[in-house]
mmCIF file of C-alpha atoms in Angstrom:
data_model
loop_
_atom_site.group_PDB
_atom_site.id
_atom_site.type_symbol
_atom_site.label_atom_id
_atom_site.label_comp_id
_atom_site.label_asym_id
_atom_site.label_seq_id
_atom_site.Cartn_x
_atom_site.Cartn_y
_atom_site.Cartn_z
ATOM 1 C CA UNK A 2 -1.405 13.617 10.859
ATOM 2 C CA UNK A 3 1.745 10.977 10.894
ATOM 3 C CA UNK A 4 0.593 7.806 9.873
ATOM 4 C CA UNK A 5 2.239 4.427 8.354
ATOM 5 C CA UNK A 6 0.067 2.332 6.458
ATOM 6 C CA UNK A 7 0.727 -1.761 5.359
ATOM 7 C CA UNK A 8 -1.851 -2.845 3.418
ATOM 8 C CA UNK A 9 -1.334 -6.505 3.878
ATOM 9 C CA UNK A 10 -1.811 -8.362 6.728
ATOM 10 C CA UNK A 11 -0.713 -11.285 5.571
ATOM 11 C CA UNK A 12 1.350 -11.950 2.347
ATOM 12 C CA UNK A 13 1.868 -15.811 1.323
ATOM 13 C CA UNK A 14 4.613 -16.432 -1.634
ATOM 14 C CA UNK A 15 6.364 -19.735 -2.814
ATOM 15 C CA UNK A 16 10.343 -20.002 -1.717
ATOM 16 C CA UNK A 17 12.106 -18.577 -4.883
ATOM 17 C CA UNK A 18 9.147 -16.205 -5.672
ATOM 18 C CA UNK A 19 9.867 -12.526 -5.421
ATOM 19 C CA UNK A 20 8.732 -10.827 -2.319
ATOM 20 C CA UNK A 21 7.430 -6.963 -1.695
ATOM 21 C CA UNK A 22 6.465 -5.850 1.584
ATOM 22 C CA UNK A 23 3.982 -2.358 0.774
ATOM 23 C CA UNK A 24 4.465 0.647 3.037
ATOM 24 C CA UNK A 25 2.982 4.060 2.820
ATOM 25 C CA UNK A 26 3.306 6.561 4.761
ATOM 26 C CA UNK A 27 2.464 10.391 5.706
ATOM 27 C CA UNK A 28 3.938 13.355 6.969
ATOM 28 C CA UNK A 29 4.868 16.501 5.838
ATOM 29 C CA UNK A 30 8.782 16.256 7.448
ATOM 30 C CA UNK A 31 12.027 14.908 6.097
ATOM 31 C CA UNK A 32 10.955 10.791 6.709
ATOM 32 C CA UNK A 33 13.547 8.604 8.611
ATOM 33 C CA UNK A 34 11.738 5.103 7.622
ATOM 34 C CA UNK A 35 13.113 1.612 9.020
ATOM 35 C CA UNK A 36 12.050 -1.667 8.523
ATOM 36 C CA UNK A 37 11.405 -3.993 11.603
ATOM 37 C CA UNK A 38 11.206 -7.727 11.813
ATOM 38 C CA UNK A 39 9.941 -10.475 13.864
ATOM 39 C CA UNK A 40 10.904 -14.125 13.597
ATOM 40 C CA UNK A 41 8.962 -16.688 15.469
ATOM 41 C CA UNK A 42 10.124 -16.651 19.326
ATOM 42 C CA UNK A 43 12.823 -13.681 18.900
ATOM 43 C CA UNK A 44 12.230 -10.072 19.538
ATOM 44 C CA UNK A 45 11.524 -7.445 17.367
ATOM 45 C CA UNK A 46 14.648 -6.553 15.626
ATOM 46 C CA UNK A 47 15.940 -3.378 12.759
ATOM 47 C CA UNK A 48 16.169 -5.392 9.267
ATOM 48 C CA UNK A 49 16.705 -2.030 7.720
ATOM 49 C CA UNK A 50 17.231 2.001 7.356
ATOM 50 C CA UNK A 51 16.860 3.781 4.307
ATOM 51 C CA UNK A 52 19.191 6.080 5.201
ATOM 52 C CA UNK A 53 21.891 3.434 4.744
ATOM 53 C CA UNK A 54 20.491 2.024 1.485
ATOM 54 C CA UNK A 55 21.827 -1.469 2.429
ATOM 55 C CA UNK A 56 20.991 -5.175 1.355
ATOM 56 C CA UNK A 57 20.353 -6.905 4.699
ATOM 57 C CA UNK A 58 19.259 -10.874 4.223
ATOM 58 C CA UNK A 59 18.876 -9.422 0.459
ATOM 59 C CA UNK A 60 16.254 -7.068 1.150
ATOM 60 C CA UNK A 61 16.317 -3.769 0.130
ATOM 61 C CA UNK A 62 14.029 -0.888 0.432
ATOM 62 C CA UNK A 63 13.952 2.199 -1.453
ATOM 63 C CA UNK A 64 12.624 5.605 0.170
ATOM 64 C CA UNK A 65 10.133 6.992 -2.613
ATOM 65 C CA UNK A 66 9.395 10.674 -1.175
ATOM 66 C CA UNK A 67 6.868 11.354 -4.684
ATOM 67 C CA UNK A 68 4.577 7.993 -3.619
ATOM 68 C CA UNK A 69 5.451 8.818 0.171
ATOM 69 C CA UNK A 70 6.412 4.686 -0.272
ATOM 70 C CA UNK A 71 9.116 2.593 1.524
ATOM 71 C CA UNK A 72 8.531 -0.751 -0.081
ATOM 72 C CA UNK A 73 10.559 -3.943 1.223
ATOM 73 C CA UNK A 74 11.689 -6.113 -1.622
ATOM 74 C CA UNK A 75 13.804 -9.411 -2.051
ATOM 75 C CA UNK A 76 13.886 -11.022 -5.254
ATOM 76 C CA UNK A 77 13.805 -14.892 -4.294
ATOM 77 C CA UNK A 78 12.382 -15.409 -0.734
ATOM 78 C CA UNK A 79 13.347 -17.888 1.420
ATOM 79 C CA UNK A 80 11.410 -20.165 3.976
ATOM 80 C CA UNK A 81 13.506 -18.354 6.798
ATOM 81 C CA UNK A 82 12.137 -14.905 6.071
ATOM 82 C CA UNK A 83 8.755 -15.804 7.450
ATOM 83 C CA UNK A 84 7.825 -13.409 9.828
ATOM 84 C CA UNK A 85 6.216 -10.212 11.135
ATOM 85 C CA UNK A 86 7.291 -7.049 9.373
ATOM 86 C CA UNK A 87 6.523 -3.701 10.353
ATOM 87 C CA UNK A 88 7.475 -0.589 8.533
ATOM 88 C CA UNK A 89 8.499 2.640 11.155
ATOM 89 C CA UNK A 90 8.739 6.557 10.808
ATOM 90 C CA UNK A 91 11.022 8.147 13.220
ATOM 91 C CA UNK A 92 9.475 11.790 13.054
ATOM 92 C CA UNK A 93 12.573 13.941 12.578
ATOM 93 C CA UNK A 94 13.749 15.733 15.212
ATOM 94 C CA UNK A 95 11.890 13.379 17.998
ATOM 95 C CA UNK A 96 12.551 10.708 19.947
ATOM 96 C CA UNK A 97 8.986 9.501 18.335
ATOM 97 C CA UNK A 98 8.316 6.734 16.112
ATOM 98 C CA UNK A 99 5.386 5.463 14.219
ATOM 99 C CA UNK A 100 4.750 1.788 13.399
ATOM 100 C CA UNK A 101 2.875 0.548 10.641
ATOM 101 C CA UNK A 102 0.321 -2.218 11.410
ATOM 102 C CA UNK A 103 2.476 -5.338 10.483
ATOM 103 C CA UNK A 104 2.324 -7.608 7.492
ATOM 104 C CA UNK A 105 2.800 -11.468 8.012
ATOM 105 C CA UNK A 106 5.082 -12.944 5.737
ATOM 106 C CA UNK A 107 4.576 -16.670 4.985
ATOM 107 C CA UNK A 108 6.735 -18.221 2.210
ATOM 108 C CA UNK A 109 6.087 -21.169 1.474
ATOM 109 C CA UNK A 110 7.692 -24.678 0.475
ATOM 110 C CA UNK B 8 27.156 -5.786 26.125
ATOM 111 C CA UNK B 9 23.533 -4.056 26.624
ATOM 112 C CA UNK B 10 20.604 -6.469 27.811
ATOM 113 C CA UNK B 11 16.912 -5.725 27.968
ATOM 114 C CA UNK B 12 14.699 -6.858 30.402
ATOM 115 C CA UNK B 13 11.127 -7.044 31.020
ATOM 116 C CA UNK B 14 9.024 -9.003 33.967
ATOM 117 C CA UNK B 15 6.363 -10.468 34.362
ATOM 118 C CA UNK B 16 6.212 -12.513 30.439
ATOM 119 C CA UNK B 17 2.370 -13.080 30.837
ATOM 120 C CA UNK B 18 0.139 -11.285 33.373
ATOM 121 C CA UNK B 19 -3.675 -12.442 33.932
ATOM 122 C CA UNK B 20 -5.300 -9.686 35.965
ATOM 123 C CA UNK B 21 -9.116 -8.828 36.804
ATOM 124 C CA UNK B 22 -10.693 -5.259 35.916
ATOM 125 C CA UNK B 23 -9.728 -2.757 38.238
ATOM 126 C CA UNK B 24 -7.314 -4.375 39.383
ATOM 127 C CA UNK B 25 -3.684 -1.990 39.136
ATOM 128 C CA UNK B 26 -0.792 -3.097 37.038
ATOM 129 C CA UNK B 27 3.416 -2.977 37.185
ATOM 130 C CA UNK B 28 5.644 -3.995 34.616
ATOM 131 C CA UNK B 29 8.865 -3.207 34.705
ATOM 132 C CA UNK B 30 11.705 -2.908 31.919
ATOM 133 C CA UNK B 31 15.318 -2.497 33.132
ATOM 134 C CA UNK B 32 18.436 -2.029 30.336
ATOM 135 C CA UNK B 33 21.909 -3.067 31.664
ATOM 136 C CA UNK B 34 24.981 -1.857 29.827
ATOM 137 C CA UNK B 35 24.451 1.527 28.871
ATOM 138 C CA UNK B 36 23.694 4.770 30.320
ATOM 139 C CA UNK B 37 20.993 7.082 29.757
ATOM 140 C CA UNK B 38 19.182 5.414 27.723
ATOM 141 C CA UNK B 39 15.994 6.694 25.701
ATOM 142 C CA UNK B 40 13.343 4.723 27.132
ATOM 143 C CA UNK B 41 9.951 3.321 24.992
ATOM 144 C CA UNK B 42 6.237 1.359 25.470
ATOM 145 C CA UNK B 43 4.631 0.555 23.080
ATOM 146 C CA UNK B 44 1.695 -1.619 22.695
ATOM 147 C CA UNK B 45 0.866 -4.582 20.406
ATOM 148 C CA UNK B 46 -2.695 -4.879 19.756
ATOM 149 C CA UNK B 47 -4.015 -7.302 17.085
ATOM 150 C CA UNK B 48 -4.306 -5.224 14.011
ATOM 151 C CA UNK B 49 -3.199 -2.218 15.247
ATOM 152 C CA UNK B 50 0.573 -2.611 15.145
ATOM 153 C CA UNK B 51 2.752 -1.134 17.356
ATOM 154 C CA UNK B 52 1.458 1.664 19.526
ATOM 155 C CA UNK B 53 3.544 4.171 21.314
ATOM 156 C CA UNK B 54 2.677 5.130 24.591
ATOM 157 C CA UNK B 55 5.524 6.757 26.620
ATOM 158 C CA UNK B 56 8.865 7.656 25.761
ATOM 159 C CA UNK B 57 11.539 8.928 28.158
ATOM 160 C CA UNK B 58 14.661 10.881 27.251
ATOM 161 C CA UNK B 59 16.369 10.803 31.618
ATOM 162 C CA UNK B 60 15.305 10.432 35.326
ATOM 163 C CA UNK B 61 12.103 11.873 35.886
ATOM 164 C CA UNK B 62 11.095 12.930 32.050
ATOM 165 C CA UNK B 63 7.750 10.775 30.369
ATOM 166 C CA UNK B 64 6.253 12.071 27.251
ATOM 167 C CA UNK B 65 2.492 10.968 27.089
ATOM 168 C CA UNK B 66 1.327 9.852 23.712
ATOM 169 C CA UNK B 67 -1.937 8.823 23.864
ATOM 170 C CA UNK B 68 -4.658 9.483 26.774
ATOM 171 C CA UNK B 69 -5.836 6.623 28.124
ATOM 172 C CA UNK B 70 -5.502 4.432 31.789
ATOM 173 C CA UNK B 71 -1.603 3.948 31.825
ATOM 174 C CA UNK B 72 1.441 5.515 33.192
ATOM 175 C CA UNK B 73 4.780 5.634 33.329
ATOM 176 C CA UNK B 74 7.690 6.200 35.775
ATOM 177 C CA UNK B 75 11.575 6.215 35.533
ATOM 178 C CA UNK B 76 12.698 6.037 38.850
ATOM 179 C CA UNK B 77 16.208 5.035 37.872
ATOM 180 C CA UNK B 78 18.232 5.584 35.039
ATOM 181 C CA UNK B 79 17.764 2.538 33.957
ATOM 182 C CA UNK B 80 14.597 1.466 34.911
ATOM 183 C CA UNK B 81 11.059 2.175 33.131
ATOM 184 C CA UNK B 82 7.425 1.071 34.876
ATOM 185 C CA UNK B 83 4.545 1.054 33.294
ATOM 186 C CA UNK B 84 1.574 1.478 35.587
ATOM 187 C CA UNK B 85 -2.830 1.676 36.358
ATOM 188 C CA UNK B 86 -4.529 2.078 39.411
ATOM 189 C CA UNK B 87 -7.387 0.167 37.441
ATOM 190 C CA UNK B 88 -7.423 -1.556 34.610
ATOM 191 C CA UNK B 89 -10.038 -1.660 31.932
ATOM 192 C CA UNK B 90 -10.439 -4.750 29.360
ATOM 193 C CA UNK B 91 -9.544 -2.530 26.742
ATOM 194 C CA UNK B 92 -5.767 -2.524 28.807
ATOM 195 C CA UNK B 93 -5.270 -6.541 27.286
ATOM 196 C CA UNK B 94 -2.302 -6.231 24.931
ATOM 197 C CA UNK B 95 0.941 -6.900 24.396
ATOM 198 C CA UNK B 96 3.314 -4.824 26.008
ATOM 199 C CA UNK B 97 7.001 -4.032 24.580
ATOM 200 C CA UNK B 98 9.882 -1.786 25.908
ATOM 201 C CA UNK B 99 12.097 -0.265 24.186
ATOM 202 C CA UNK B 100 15.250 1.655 24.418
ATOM 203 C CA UNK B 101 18.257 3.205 22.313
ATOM 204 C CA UNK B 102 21.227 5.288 22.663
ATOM 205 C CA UNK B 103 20.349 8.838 22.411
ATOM 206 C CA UNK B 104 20.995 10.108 18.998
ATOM 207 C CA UNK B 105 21.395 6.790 17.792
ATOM 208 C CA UNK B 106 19.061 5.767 15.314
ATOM 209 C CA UNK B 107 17.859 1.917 16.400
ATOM 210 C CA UNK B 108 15.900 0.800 18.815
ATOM 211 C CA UNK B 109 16.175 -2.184 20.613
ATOM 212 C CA UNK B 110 13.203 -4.143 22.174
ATOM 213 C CA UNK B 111 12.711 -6.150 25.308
ATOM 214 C CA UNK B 112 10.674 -9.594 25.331
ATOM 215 C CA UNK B 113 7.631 -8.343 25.772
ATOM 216 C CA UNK B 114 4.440 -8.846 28.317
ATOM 217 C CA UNK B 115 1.274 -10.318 27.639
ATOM 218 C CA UNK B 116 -1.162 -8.863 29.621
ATOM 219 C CA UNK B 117 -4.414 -10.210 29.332
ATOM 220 C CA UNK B 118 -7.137 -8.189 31.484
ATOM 221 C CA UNK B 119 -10.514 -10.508 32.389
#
């Protein structure tokens, strides 16, 4: 069955400290994987595709198809990227996508 | 440019009582159409999608439904809800083909 897995509910890092987000997922078709996130009071927005292998807010996130992985990494966090992130599989072919269970980002002063 | 919109924000009904929220996009045209549902530590959910007038997709069994009576406008709907109904409720919709989705507010529905 599809599934995305985040281990972490919560993560807590100091500001300056590097950051990875852990996602995991399963299914036996070509993976379209984005990264979702939501700031306090704002709706949930795309951070990222891995399609476009882009640096947004200096994360980057690199499809893995051997781990089935789609990690989110930033080298120095920042007190502004506190927030909710979820990691999402677009089944390929579908309209369908699967969310991960969210991981909390706190960073800290 | 394209709006979401979704009414009521929070929602305190009893059990078996029925529910109506309602999701409208403005600027765009036949949009794909999503709810999902945000449980606590269970992530996002998906529970209908809609690809035009008329056309749900059912993902999971369970005491909702959905209608799109409009071409932009999605309702989701129970003749009677259960507790297990409390959640948070998002929509959802993108331009077909296109690859991101964008959400509305959101509604908290808490069922008592």
């Amino acid at each position: 069955a599809q599934r995305v897995t985040q281990p972490e509910k919560l993560l807590s890092v100091f500001k300056g400290a590097p950051v990875e987000l852990k996602c995991n997922y399963s299914y036996s078709g070509s993976p379209e994987l984005f990264w979702y996130v939501q700031y306090s009071r704002q709706r949930l927005q795309l951070l990222l595709r891995h399609i476009s292998r882009e640096s947004i807010k200096g994360f980057t996130a690199d499809l893995n198809k051997g781990e089935t992985s789609f990690h989110l990494k930033k080298p120095f966090a920042q007190e502004e990227d506190s927030a909710m992130y979820y990691c999402a599989l677009q089944l390929s072919g579908t309209y369908k996508y699967i969310f991960g269970t969210g991981t909390r980002l706190k960073v800290l002063a | 440019s394209q709006t979401i919109h979704q009414w009521p924000a929070t929602l305190v009904q009893p059990v078996g009582s029925p529910l109506s929220l309602e999701c409208t996009v403005e600027g765009t045209s036949n949009p794909n159409l999503y709810w999902y549902r945000q449980a606590a530590g269970r992530g996002l959910q998906l529970l209908f999608y809609s690809v035009g007038i008329g056309q749900i997709s059912s993902e999971v069994p369970q005491n909702l439904s959905a209608s799109r009576p409009q071409d932009r406008q999605f309702i989701l709907s129970s003749k009677k809800l259960l507790l297990s109904d409390s959640g948070f409720y998002l929509c959802a919709w993108r331009t077909s083909g296109a690859y991101e989705q964008y959400f509305g507010p959101g509604t908290r529905l808490t069922v008592t």
